[in-house]
mmCIF file of C-alpha atoms in Angstrom:
data_model
loop_
_atom_site.group_PDB
_atom_site.id
_atom_site.type_symbol
_atom_site.label_atom_id
_atom_site.label_comp_id
_atom_site.label_asym_id
_atom_site.label_seq_id
_atom_site.Cartn_x
_atom_site.Cartn_y
_atom_site.Cartn_z
ATOM 1 C CA MET A 1 52.922 122.818 116.713
ATOM 2 C CA LEU A 2 49.482 123.777 115.169
ATOM 3 C CA ILE A 3 51.114 127.075 116.316
ATOM 4 C CA GLU A 4 54.028 126.453 114.155
ATOM 5 C CA LEU A 5 51.724 125.086 111.381
ATOM 6 C CA ILE A 6 49.999 128.451 111.254
ATOM 7 C CA VAL A 7 52.740 130.646 111.684
ATOM 8 C CA SER A 8 54.804 128.655 108.663
ATOM 9 C CA PHE A 9 51.867 129.354 106.021
ATOM 10 C CA PHE A 10 51.445 132.746 106.624
ATOM 11 C CA LEU A 11 55.248 133.246 106.124
ATOM 12 C CA LEU A 12 55.269 131.231 102.944
ATOM 13 C CA VAL A 13 52.265 133.032 101.853
ATOM 14 C CA GLY A 14 53.469 136.728 102.676
ATOM 15 C CA ALA A 15 56.946 135.884 101.426
ATOM 16 C CA SER A 16 55.352 134.543 97.949
ATOM 17 C CA PHE A 17 53.244 137.524 97.694
ATOM 18 C CA ALA A 18 56.117 139.785 97.972
ATOM 19 C CA LEU A 19 58.033 137.417 95.230
ATOM 20 C CA VAL A 20 54.959 138.252 93.067
ATOM 21 C CA GLY A 21 55.107 141.428 93.713
ATOM 22 C CA SER A 22 58.684 142.074 92.454
ATOM 23 C CA ILE A 23 58.596 139.662 89.946
ATOM 24 C CA GLY A 24 55.815 142.035 88.521
ATOM 25 C CA LEU A 25 57.875 145.159 89.381
ATOM 26 C CA ALA A 26 60.870 143.316 86.952
ATOM 27 C CA ARG A 27 58.704 142.224 83.904
ATOM 28 C CA LEU A 28 55.793 144.295 83.286
ATOM 29 C CA PRO A 29 56.341 146.328 79.908
ATOM 30 C CA ASP A 30 55.931 149.901 81.483
ATOM 31 C CA PHE A 31 55.607 152.351 84.127
ATOM 32 C CA PHE A 32 52.100 152.114 84.870
ATOM 33 C CA THR A 33 51.702 148.629 84.837
ATOM 34 C CA ARG A 34 54.453 148.238 86.722
ATOM 35 C CA LEU A 35 53.109 150.638 89.051
ATOM 36 C CA HIS A 36 50.085 147.893 89.906
ATOM 37 C CA GLY A 37 52.458 145.154 90.744
ATOM 38 C CA PRO A 38 54.300 145.755 93.724
ATOM 39 C CA THR A 39 51.883 148.102 95.436
ATOM 40 C CA LYS A 40 49.148 145.291 95.579
ATOM 41 C CA ALA A 41 51.347 142.391 96.030
ATOM 42 C CA THR A 42 53.689 143.458 98.593
ATOM 43 C CA THR A 43 51.114 145.087 100.813
ATOM 44 C CA LEU A 44 49.605 141.657 100.779
ATOM 45 C CA GLY A 45 53.034 140.289 101.605
ATOM 46 C CA ILE A 46 53.837 142.395 104.264
ATOM 47 C CA GLY A 47 50.466 141.229 105.911
ATOM 48 C CA GLY A 48 50.779 137.877 106.109
ATOM 49 C CA VAL A 49 54.523 137.982 107.229
ATOM 50 C CA LEU A 50 53.282 140.478 109.657
ATOM 51 C CA ILE A 51 50.218 138.397 111.034
ATOM 52 C CA ALA A 52 52.874 135.177 110.996
ATOM 53 C CA SER A 53 55.086 137.668 113.556
ATOM 54 C CA VAL A 54 51.984 138.359 115.594
ATOM 55 C CA ILE A 55 50.780 134.797 115.884
ATOM 56 C CA TYR A 56 54.393 133.809 116.774
ATOM 57 C CA PHE A 57 55.430 136.085 119.552
ATOM 58 C CA SER A 58 51.669 135.966 120.785
ATOM 59 C CA ALA A 59 51.809 132.330 121.374
ATOM 60 C CA ARG A 60 55.436 132.749 122.672
ATOM 61 C CA SER A 61 54.880 135.222 125.641
ATOM 62 C CA ALA A 62 52.177 136.258 127.550
ATOM 63 C CA GLY A 63 49.325 138.505 126.553
ATOM 64 C CA LEU A 64 48.935 139.864 122.748
ATOM 65 C CA SER A 65 52.083 141.120 121.016
ATOM 66 C CA LEU A 66 51.109 143.582 119.023
ATOM 67 C CA HIS A 67 53.829 145.811 117.741
ATOM 68 C CA GLU A 68 53.658 144.567 114.161
ATOM 69 C CA ALA A 69 50.332 145.858 113.794
ATOM 70 C CA LEU A 70 51.603 149.314 114.017
ATOM 71 C CA ILE A 71 54.090 148.529 111.059
ATOM 72 C CA ALA A 72 51.094 146.910 109.347
ATOM 73 C CA LEU A 73 48.918 150.024 109.803
ATOM 74 C CA PHE A 74 51.137 152.178 108.577
ATOM 75 C CA LEU A 75 52.230 150.674 105.431
ATOM 76 C CA PHE A 76 48.452 150.123 104.666
ATOM 77 C CA MET A 77 47.660 154.007 105.410
ATOM 78 C CA THR A 78 50.802 155.221 103.166
ATOM 79 C CA ALA A 79 51.070 152.510 100.714
ATOM 80 C CA PRO A 80 48.347 153.867 98.248
ATOM 81 C CA ILE A 81 49.322 157.717 98.947
ATOM 82 C CA SER A 82 52.835 156.923 97.561
ATOM 83 C CA ALA A 83 51.135 154.990 94.651
ATOM 84 C CA MET A 84 48.964 158.001 93.969
ATOM 85 C CA LEU A 85 52.208 160.208 94.631
ATOM 86 C CA LEU A 86 53.942 158.386 91.976
ATOM 87 C CA ALA A 87 51.598 158.268 89.473
ATOM 88 C CA LYS A 88 51.063 161.913 89.428
ATOM 89 C CA ALA A 89 54.365 162.513 89.299
ATOM 90 C CA ALA A 90 54.965 159.857 86.207
ATOM 91 C CA ILE A 91 52.049 161.736 84.140
ATOM 92 C CA HIS A 92 53.921 165.174 85.140
ATOM 93 C CA ARG A 93 56.946 163.807 83.519
ATOM 94 C CA LYS A 94 55.002 162.322 80.423
ATOM 95 C CA VAL A 95 56.339 158.469 81.051
ATOM 96 C CA THR A 96 55.046 156.858 77.909
ATOM 97 C CA THR A 97 52.714 154.180 77.509
ATOM 98 C CA ARG A 98 53.616 150.895 75.940
ATOM 99 C CA SER A 99 50.279 148.848 76.256
ATOM 100 C CA ARG A 100 50.386 147.337 72.713
ATOM 101 C CA VAL A 101 53.945 146.779 71.803
ATOM 102 C CA PRO A 102 55.373 143.295 73.480
ATOM 103 C CA PRO A 103 57.439 143.687 76.338
ATOM 104 C CA ARG A 104 60.722 145.654 76.326
ATOM 105 C CA PHE A 105 62.917 142.466 76.839
ATOM 106 C CA GLU A 106 62.819 141.358 73.266
ATOM 107 C CA ARG A 107 64.835 143.928 71.869
ATOM 108 C CA MET B 1 61.258 122.205 112.298
ATOM 109 C CA ILE B 2 58.150 123.169 110.079
ATOM 110 C CA LEU B 3 58.700 126.411 111.086
ATOM 111 C CA SER B 4 62.427 126.829 110.804
ATOM 112 C CA LEU B 5 62.261 124.940 107.233
ATOM 113 C CA SER B 6 59.484 127.903 106.269
ATOM 114 C CA ILE B 7 61.618 130.347 107.591
ATOM 115 C CA TYR B 8 64.582 129.795 105.335
ATOM 116 C CA ALA B 9 62.178 129.172 102.104
ATOM 117 C CA ALA B 10 60.676 132.861 103.208
ATOM 118 C CA LEU B 11 64.411 134.066 103.226
ATOM 119 C CA ALA B 12 65.120 132.996 100.405
ATOM 120 C CA MET B 13 61.921 134.463 98.208
ATOM 121 C CA LEU B 14 62.320 137.748 99.891
ATOM 122 C CA ALA B 15 66.131 137.708 98.816
ATOM 123 C CA VAL B 16 65.099 136.978 95.181
ATOM 124 C CA ALA B 17 62.742 139.361 95.513
ATOM 125 C CA ILE B 18 65.049 142.291 96.794
ATOM 126 C CA LEU B 19 67.842 141.407 93.758
ATOM 127 C CA LEU B 20 64.611 141.793 90.840
ATOM 128 C CA ASN B 21 64.026 145.431 92.736
ATOM 129 C CA LEU B 22 67.731 146.065 92.445
ATOM 130 C CA TRP B 23 67.753 144.787 88.881
ATOM 131 C CA ARG B 24 65.268 147.302 88.147
ATOM 132 C CA LEU B 25 66.606 149.788 89.943
ATOM 133 C CA ALA B 26 69.808 149.968 88.211
ATOM 134 C CA ILE B 27 67.736 149.014 84.899
ATOM 135 C CA GLY B 28 64.766 151.545 85.596
ATOM 136 C CA PRO B 29 64.134 153.541 81.688
ATOM 137 C CA ASP B 30 63.000 156.601 84.186
ATOM 138 C CA ASP B 31 63.560 158.190 87.109
ATOM 139 C CA THR B 32 60.088 157.144 88.647
ATOM 140 C CA ASP B 33 60.882 153.666 87.766
ATOM 141 C CA ARG B 34 64.132 154.065 90.068
ATOM 142 C CA VAL B 35 62.249 155.270 92.761
ATOM 143 C CA LEU B 36 59.385 152.930 92.870
ATOM 144 C CA ALA B 37 61.818 150.007 92.772
ATOM 145 C CA LEU B 38 63.179 151.937 96.039
ATOM 146 C CA ASP B 39 59.897 152.003 97.528
ATOM 147 C CA THR B 40 59.287 148.460 97.066
ATOM 148 C CA LEU B 41 62.710 147.665 98.134
ATOM 149 C CA PHE B 42 61.966 149.465 101.375
ATOM 150 C CA ILE B 43 58.548 147.138 101.652
ATOM 151 C CA ASN B 44 60.667 143.788 100.940
ATOM 152 C CA THR B 45 63.434 144.902 103.770
ATOM 153 C CA ILE B 46 60.868 145.335 106.151
ATOM 154 C CA ALA B 47 59.191 142.121 105.527
ATOM 155 C CA LEU B 48 62.950 140.493 105.547
ATOM 156 C CA LEU B 49 63.659 142.268 109.026
ATOM 157 C CA VAL B 50 60.207 140.476 110.377
ATOM 158 C CA VAL B 51 61.222 137.500 109.472
ATOM 159 C CA LEU B 52 64.609 137.473 110.736
ATOM 160 C CA GLY B 53 63.159 138.692 114.404
ATOM 161 C CA ILE B 54 61.043 135.501 114.060
ATOM 162 C CA HIS B 55 64.029 133.986 113.132
ATOM 163 C CA PHE B 56 66.348 134.754 115.972
ATOM 164 C CA ASP B 57 63.203 134.777 118.488
ATOM 165 C CA THR B 58 64.315 138.547 119.236
ATOM 166 C CA THR B 59 61.873 142.006 119.054
ATOM 167 C CA VAL B 60 64.853 144.232 118.374
ATOM 168 C CA TYR B 61 63.790 144.455 114.770
ATOM 169 C CA PHE B 62 60.352 145.971 115.142
ATOM 170 C CA GLU B 63 61.864 149.452 116.008
ATOM 171 C CA SER B 64 64.374 149.458 112.729
ATOM 172 C CA ALA B 65 61.264 147.973 110.430
ATOM 173 C CA LEU B 66 58.872 150.835 112.010
ATOM 174 C CA VAL B 67 61.295 153.477 111.123
ATOM 175 C CA LEU B 68 62.039 152.101 107.581
ATOM 176 C CA ALA B 69 58.459 152.132 106.824
ATOM 177 C CA LEU B 70 58.556 155.633 108.049
ATOM 178 C CA ILE B 71 61.762 156.494 105.973
ATOM 179 C CA GLY B 72 60.437 155.012 102.681
ATOM 180 C CA PHE B 73 57.327 156.957 102.509
ATOM 181 C CA ILE B 74 59.030 160.077 103.156
ATOM 182 C CA GLY B 75 61.461 159.699 100.936
ATOM 183 C CA THR B 76 58.910 158.568 97.964
ATOM 184 C CA ALA B 77 56.772 161.379 98.647
ATOM 185 C CA ALA B 78 59.644 164.185 98.752
ATOM 186 C CA PHE B 79 60.522 162.768 95.251
ATOM 187 C CA CYS B 80 56.943 162.891 93.905
ATOM 188 C CA LYS B 81 56.669 166.548 95.594
ATOM 189 C CA TYR B 82 60.144 167.650 94.061
ATOM 190 C CA GLN B 83 58.734 166.451 90.553
ATOM 191 C CA LEU B 84 55.345 168.115 90.588
ATOM 192 C CA ARG B 85 56.495 171.204 92.259
ATOM 193 C CA GLY B 86 59.845 171.353 91.614
ATOM 194 C CA ASP B 87 60.763 172.331 95.031
ATOM 195 C CA LEU B 88 60.212 170.666 98.504
ATOM 196 C CA ILE B 89 59.836 173.659 101.111
ATOM 197 C CA GLU B 90 58.183 176.657 98.707
#
């Protein structure tokens, strides 16, 4: 029962952070702010969901279940790299920033 | 009981997140927006697979989640390299 509560807590935290990151991706005004949203929030979301999975499968079977830690390790290593590469590509493509203009959804 | 309820809530939130990513993928004004949306879509799909693994009480989904993580990173890195250098393998 306590295990279920802990797993539920981490699942909800992870999924809500993933949702917040995707809302940021959809709503923020220009590319560089949109880059900020998902790269922070979804790695935290993945972290929460994977912690929930580790706890659930470790309580389910004998011994520690650490398959998911592999995914978390890989994602935590590659998420900053891909964000930096995307920012460099956007600078190279001369993507404009609209930081002083209200959100583009008003037009 | 609590666990299945929160699994359904997490699945609903991840589904909404994936729909938002697909919307950004469709309307993204620049190519980099679309690639960022694809990257986020991969990450949300990994989270969805892990939650489905808890729901069905199986460990089959770990490998596919790992492969998705690899493919998502390689795709993003390949696009950025192509944009920056004009070529993938020089």
